[in-house]
Amino acid sequence: MDAALERAVSFGRETFRPSALLLSGGMDSNLLNTYLEPDYPKFHLALEQDAEPMLPQRNLQRVPLRQTDFMAVLRRAVANFGSATRMSSLVMYQQLADAIGDAGYHCVLLGEGADELFWGYPRHVALWRQGAAPAPREFCRAWFGDYAAKAELLAPDVGRALVARIDALGDSALQGGSEAAIDGFDRRYSLEPLLRRADHLLMSRTIEARTPYLHAGVPALAGAAPRIVDGLAKAPLSALLQRRLPAWRYQPKRHFRLPFSHWPQVVEAMRRYLSAHGESLRQLGLVNLTPETLTTIDAAQLFTLTTLSFWQQEYEVAL
């Protein structure tokens, strides 16, 4: 694994244009950083009221993202992504892309793929602890959340059909066993959207994304050893990082997403916006998105609906 990652990082940084690393406080990008010289340029997103613990770094540029930036950056991000989404990291990537582009870089190394290949998300640990194969709906909820409840915004017949279709996807995937089902769902419903997000938003500033974890034979090694050991996710990567960076201390997975619980100003801004634009979403098919509903739905769903409204406006969508 060590040699494969070293090759992957070496391949990824080969370019005649200025390149950098996207560095968070998490395991994946910090492991990539151990294969780079200390002065290699790095960018880190600094969220207002949600500082992430970081080891001391040289040549690190912190990119601030504040609550007051949110709506304008989100509208730009939806236009570049070309779709509605529930990934709040869309805003974070747009802010990073703009800062990296303004600084004159045209190539960045990313940690994408590590969580899917090496089972780094809480859902992986939960399914691992469960042991026996879950029911299809329970399995699908690990990726899509409570989709049956969300479908209640649709007309009853449409909502039932959508839920049945997702249930069938889970049932079909589980026919091949839990591990194969997890890997298949991760590739299709986690990794693919994340890569598309990175590609669209970075390329909006002519920045090429390089993903070392997906090259140089690393994916083939992912399942060669237990991915979860004693309840700890990404065990092979954790052990390798401990050897290469003794100062590193294992910490639970921190999702790359907006901290809505710390951003009440943003939550209220989305609620106000949707209250003013709810009728257009009802015309799209969300027939049960009433003013009363908008006062109770959570921040994650508010975000998804806001991106849907922005997408509708940007592309004049009529479904």
C-alpha positions as CSV (number, residue, x, y, z in Angstrom):
1,M,0.0,0.0,0.0
2,D,2.8,2.4,0.9
3,A,4.5,1.9,-2.5
4,A,1.3,2.1,-4.4
5,L,0.3,5.4,-2.8
6,E,3.7,6.8,-3.4
7,R,3.4,6.0,-7.1
8,A,-0.1,7.4,-7.2
9,V,0.9,10.7,-5.7
10,S,3.9,10.9,-8.0
11,F,1.7,10.4,-11.0
12,G,-0.9,12.8,-9.8
13,R,1.5,15.7,-9.4
14,E,3.0,15.3,-12.8
15,T,2.0,18.5,-14.7
16,F,3.7,21.6,-16.2
17,R,1.2,23.9,-14.4
18,P,1.2,25.0,-10.8
19,S,-0.4,22.3,-8.5
20,A,-1.5,22.1,-4.9
21,L,-3.1,19.7,-2.4
22,L,-6.6,20.2,-0.8
23,L,-5.9,19.5,2.9
24,S,-8.4,19.0,5.6
25,G,-7.8,17.8,9.2
26,G,-8.8,14.3,8.2
27,M,-6.9,11.1,7.4
28,D,-7.0,10.9,3.7
29,S,-5.5,14.2,2.6
30,N,-3.0,14.1,5.5
31,L,-1.7,10.8,4.3
32,L,-1.3,12.1,0.8
33,N,0.6,15.1,2.3
34,T,3.2,12.7,3.8
35,Y,4.4,11.9,0.2
36,L,4.9,15.6,-0.7
37,E,7.7,18.0,0.3
38,P,6.8,20.2,3.3
39,D,6.6,23.4,1.2
40,Y,4.2,21.9,-1.4
41,P,1.3,24.3,-1.7
42,K,-1.8,23.5,0.3
43,F,-5.3,24.9,0.5
44,H,-7.7,24.4,3.5
45,L,-11.3,25.5,3.9
46,A,-11.9,27.4,7.1
47,L,-15.6,27.4,8.0
48,E,-17.0,30.2,10.2
49,Q,-17.7,29.0,13.7
50,D,-16.5,25.5,12.9
51,A,-12.7,25.4,13.1
52,E,-11.2,22.0,12.2
53,P,-8.1,20.8,14.2
54,M,-5.0,20.9,12.0
55,L,-1.4,19.8,12.4
56,P,1.0,22.7,11.8
57,Q,1.7,23.1,8.1
58,R,4.0,25.1,5.9
59,N,2.7,26.9,2.8
60,L,-0.9,26.5,3.8
61,Q,-3.5,28.9,2.5
62,R,-6.8,29.0,4.5
63,V,-9.9,29.8,2.5
64,P,-12.6,31.4,4.7
65,L,-16.3,30.5,4.1
66,R,-18.8,32.7,6.1
67,Q,-22.5,32.5,6.6
68,T,-22.9,35.7,4.7
69,D,-21.2,34.1,1.6
70,F,-23.6,31.2,1.5
71,M,-26.5,32.1,-0.9
72,A,-24.3,33.8,-3.5
73,V,-21.8,30.9,-3.6
74,L,-24.5,28.3,-3.6
75,R,-26.2,29.9,-6.6
76,R,-22.9,29.9,-8.5
77,A,-22.2,26.3,-7.5
78,V,-25.5,25.0,-8.7
79,A,-25.0,26.7,-12.0
80,N,-21.6,25.1,-12.4
81,F,-22.7,21.7,-11.1
82,G,-25.8,21.6,-13.4
83,S,-28.1,19.8,-11.0
84,A,-29.9,19.9,-7.7
85,T,-28.1,18.0,-5.0
86,R,-28.2,17.2,-1.3
87,M,-24.4,17.6,-1.1
88,S,-23.8,20.7,1.0
89,S,-20.1,20.3,0.2
90,L,-21.0,21.9,-3.2
91,V,-20.7,25.3,-1.6
92,M,-17.4,24.4,0.0
93,Y,-15.9,23.2,-3.3
94,Q,-17.0,26.3,-5.1
95,Q,-15.3,28.5,-2.6
96,L,-12.2,26.4,-2.8
97,A,-12.2,26.4,-6.6
98,D,-12.5,30.2,-6.7
99,A,-9.7,30.7,-4.2
100,I,-7.4,28.2,-6.0
101,G,-8.1,29.7,-9.4
102,D,-7.5,33.2,-8.1
103,A,-4.2,32.0,-6.7
104,G,-3.1,30.8,-10.2
105,Y,-3.2,27.0,-9.7
106,H,-4.5,24.7,-12.3
107,C,-4.1,21.2,-10.8
108,V,-5.0,19.9,-7.3
109,L,-4.6,16.6,-5.5
110,L,-7.7,15.3,-3.7
111,G,-8.5,12.6,-1.2
112,E,-11.6,11.5,-2.9
113,G,-12.2,7.7,-3.1
114,A,-10.5,6.8,0.2
115,D,-13.7,6.6,2.2
116,E,-15.5,4.5,-0.4
117,L,-12.6,2.1,-1.1
118,F,-11.5,1.6,2.6
119,W,-14.9,2.0,4.3
120,G,-14.5,5.3,6.1
121,Y,-18.0,6.5,6.7
122,P,-20.1,5.9,9.9
123,R,-22.5,3.8,7.8
124,H,-19.7,1.3,7.1
125,V,-19.0,0.8,10.8
126,A,-22.7,0.5,11.5
127,L,-23.2,-2.1,8.8
128,W,-20.1,-3.9,9.9
129,R,-21.2,-4.1,13.5
130,Q,-24.6,-5.4,12.4
131,G,-23.0,-8.4,10.9
132,A,-26.1,-10.0,9.2
133,A,-27.4,-8.5,6.0
134,P,-29.9,-5.7,6.6
135,A,-33.3,-5.4,5.1
136,P,-33.3,-3.5,1.7
137,R,-34.9,-0.4,3.1
138,E,-32.6,-0.2,6.1
139,F,-29.6,-0.7,3.7
140,C,-30.7,2.0,1.3
141,R,-31.3,4.5,4.2
142,A,-27.6,4.3,5.0
143,W,-27.0,6.2,1.7
144,F,-30.2,8.1,1.1
145,G,-31.6,8.9,4.5
146,D,-35.3,8.5,5.3
147,Y,-36.3,8.6,1.6
148,A,-39.8,7.3,2.5
149,A,-40.4,10.4,4.6
150,K,-38.9,12.7,2.0
151,A,-41.2,11.2,-0.7
152,E,-44.2,12.5,1.2
153,L,-43.6,15.8,-0.4
154,L,-44.7,14.2,-3.7
155,A,-48.1,13.2,-4.9
156,P,-49.0,9.9,-3.2
157,D,-48.7,7.7,-6.3
158,V,-45.4,9.2,-7.3
159,G,-44.0,8.9,-3.8
160,R,-45.0,5.3,-3.5
161,A,-43.4,4.5,-6.9
162,L,-40.2,6.2,-6.0
163,V,-39.9,4.4,-2.7
164,A,-40.6,1.1,-4.3
165,R,-37.9,1.7,-6.9
166,I,-35.3,2.5,-4.3
167,D,-36.3,-0.5,-2.2
168,A,-35.9,-2.7,-5.3
169,L,-32.4,-1.3,-5.9
170,G,-31.4,-2.3,-2.4
171,D,-33.0,-5.8,-2.7
172,S,-31.2,-6.4,-6.0
173,A,-27.8,-5.2,-4.7
174,L,-28.0,-7.4,-1.6
175,Q,-28.5,-10.5,-3.7
176,G,-24.8,-10.5,-4.2
177,G,-23.9,-10.3,-0.5
178,S,-23.5,-7.4,1.9
179,E,-19.9,-6.5,1.0
180,A,-20.5,-6.4,-2.7
181,A,-23.7,-4.4,-2.1
182,I,-21.9,-1.8,0.0
183,D,-19.1,-1.5,-2.6
184,G,-21.6,-1.1,-5.5
185,F,-23.7,1.5,-3.7
186,D,-20.6,3.4,-2.7
187,R,-19.3,3.6,-6.2
188,R,-22.6,4.6,-7.8
189,Y,-24.3,6.7,-5.1
190,S,-21.4,8.2,-3.2
191,L,-18.1,8.3,-5.2
192,E,-19.7,9.1,-8.6
193,P,-21.5,12.3,-7.3
194,L,-18.4,13.3,-5.3
195,L,-16.1,13.0,-8.4
196,R,-18.7,14.8,-10.5
197,R,-18.9,17.6,-8.0
198,A,-15.1,18.0,-7.9
199,D,-14.8,17.9,-11.6
200,H,-17.5,20.4,-12.5
201,L,-16.7,23.0,-9.8
202,L,-12.9,22.8,-10.2
203,M,-13.1,22.9,-14.0
204,S,-15.3,26.0,-13.7
205,R,-12.0,27.6,-12.9
206,T,-9.9,25.4,-15.3
207,I,-8.5,23.4,-12.4
208,E,-7.8,19.7,-13.0
209,A,-8.6,17.3,-10.1
210,R,-6.2,14.5,-9.5
211,T,-7.3,11.5,-7.3
212,P,-4.4,9.4,-6.1
213,Y,-6.5,6.9,-4.2
214,L,-8.2,5.8,-7.5
215,H,-4.9,5.1,-9.4
216,A,-1.7,3.1,-9.4
217,G,-3.3,-0.1,-8.1
218,V,-4.6,1.4,-4.9
219,P,-8.2,0.3,-5.5
220,A,-7.2,-3.3,-6.0
221,L,-5.4,-3.3,-2.6
222,A,-8.4,-1.8,-0.7
223,G,-10.1,-5.1,0.0
224,A,-6.9,-7.2,0.5
225,A,-6.9,-6.6,4.3
226,P,-9.8,-5.9,6.7
227,R,-11.0,-2.4,6.2
228,I,-12.5,-2.1,9.7
229,V,-10.6,-3.4,12.7
230,D,-12.0,-3.3,16.2
231,G,-14.7,-0.9,15.1
232,L,-12.1,1.6,13.5
233,A,-12.7,2.6,9.9
234,K,-10.1,2.7,7.2
235,A,-7.8,0.5,9.2
236,P,-5.1,0.0,6.5
237,L,-4.8,3.8,5.9
238,S,-4.9,4.6,9.6
239,A,-2.0,2.2,10.3
240,L,0.0,3.5,7.3
241,L,-0.5,7.1,8.4
242,Q,0.6,6.3,12.0
243,R,3.8,4.9,10.6
244,R,4.5,7.8,8.3
245,L,3.3,10.6,10.6
246,P,3.7,9.6,14.2
247,A,2.1,12.9,15.4
248,W,-1.2,11.8,13.9
249,R,-3.9,10.7,16.3
250,Y,-6.9,8.7,15.1
251,Q,-10.2,10.7,15.2
252,P,-13.7,9.8,14.2
253,K,-14.8,10.7,10.6
254,R,-15.6,14.3,10.1
255,H,-17.9,14.7,7.1
256,F,-17.0,17.3,4.5
257,R,-20.2,19.2,4.7
258,L,-21.6,22.5,6.0
259,P,-22.2,22.8,9.8
260,F,-25.8,23.8,9.7
261,S,-26.2,23.3,13.4
262,H,-23.6,26.1,13.8
263,W,-25.0,28.2,11.0
264,P,-28.5,29.4,12.1
265,Q,-28.3,32.4,9.8
266,V,-28.0,30.2,6.8
267,V,-30.8,27.9,7.8
268,E,-33.1,30.9,8.3
269,A,-32.0,32.4,4.9
270,M,-32.9,29.1,3.1
271,R,-36.3,28.9,4.9
272,R,-37.1,32.5,3.9
273,Y,-36.1,31.9,0.4
274,L,-38.1,28.8,0.0
275,S,-41.2,30.4,1.6
276,A,-41.0,33.0,-1.3
277,H,-40.4,30.4,-4.0
278,G,-42.4,27.4,-2.8
279,E,-45.1,27.7,-5.5
280,S,-42.6,27.1,-8.3
281,L,-41.4,23.9,-6.5
282,R,-45.0,22.7,-6.1
283,Q,-45.5,23.2,-9.8
284,L,-42.4,20.9,-10.3
285,G,-44.2,18.1,-8.4
286,L,-43.5,18.7,-4.7
287,V,-47.3,19.1,-4.2
288,N,-47.1,18.7,-0.4
289,L,-44.4,21.4,0.1
290,T,-46.8,23.7,2.0
291,P,-45.8,26.8,3.9
292,E,-46.4,24.8,7.1
293,T,-44.0,22.1,6.0
294,L,-41.3,24.6,5.3
295,T,-41.3,25.6,9.0
296,T,-40.6,22.1,10.2
297,I,-38.2,20.4,7.7
298,D,-34.6,20.1,8.7
299,A,-31.6,22.0,7.3
300,A,-30.4,19.2,5.1
301,Q,-33.7,19.1,3.2
302,L,-33.9,22.8,3.1
303,F,-30.5,22.8,1.3
304,T,-31.7,20.2,-1.2
305,L,-34.8,22.2,-2.0
306,T,-32.9,25.4,-2.3
307,T,-30.6,23.8,-4.9
308,L,-33.6,22.5,-6.7
309,S,-35.1,26.0,-6.9
310,F,-31.8,27.5,-8.1
311,W,-31.4,24.8,-10.7
312,Q,-34.9,25.4,-11.9
313,Q,-34.2,29.1,-12.3
314,E,-30.7,28.7,-13.9
315,Y,-31.9,26.2,-16.5
316,E,-35.5,27.2,-16.8
317,V,-36.5,23.7,-15.9
318,A,-40.1,22.6,-16.4
319,L,-40.7,18.9,-15.5
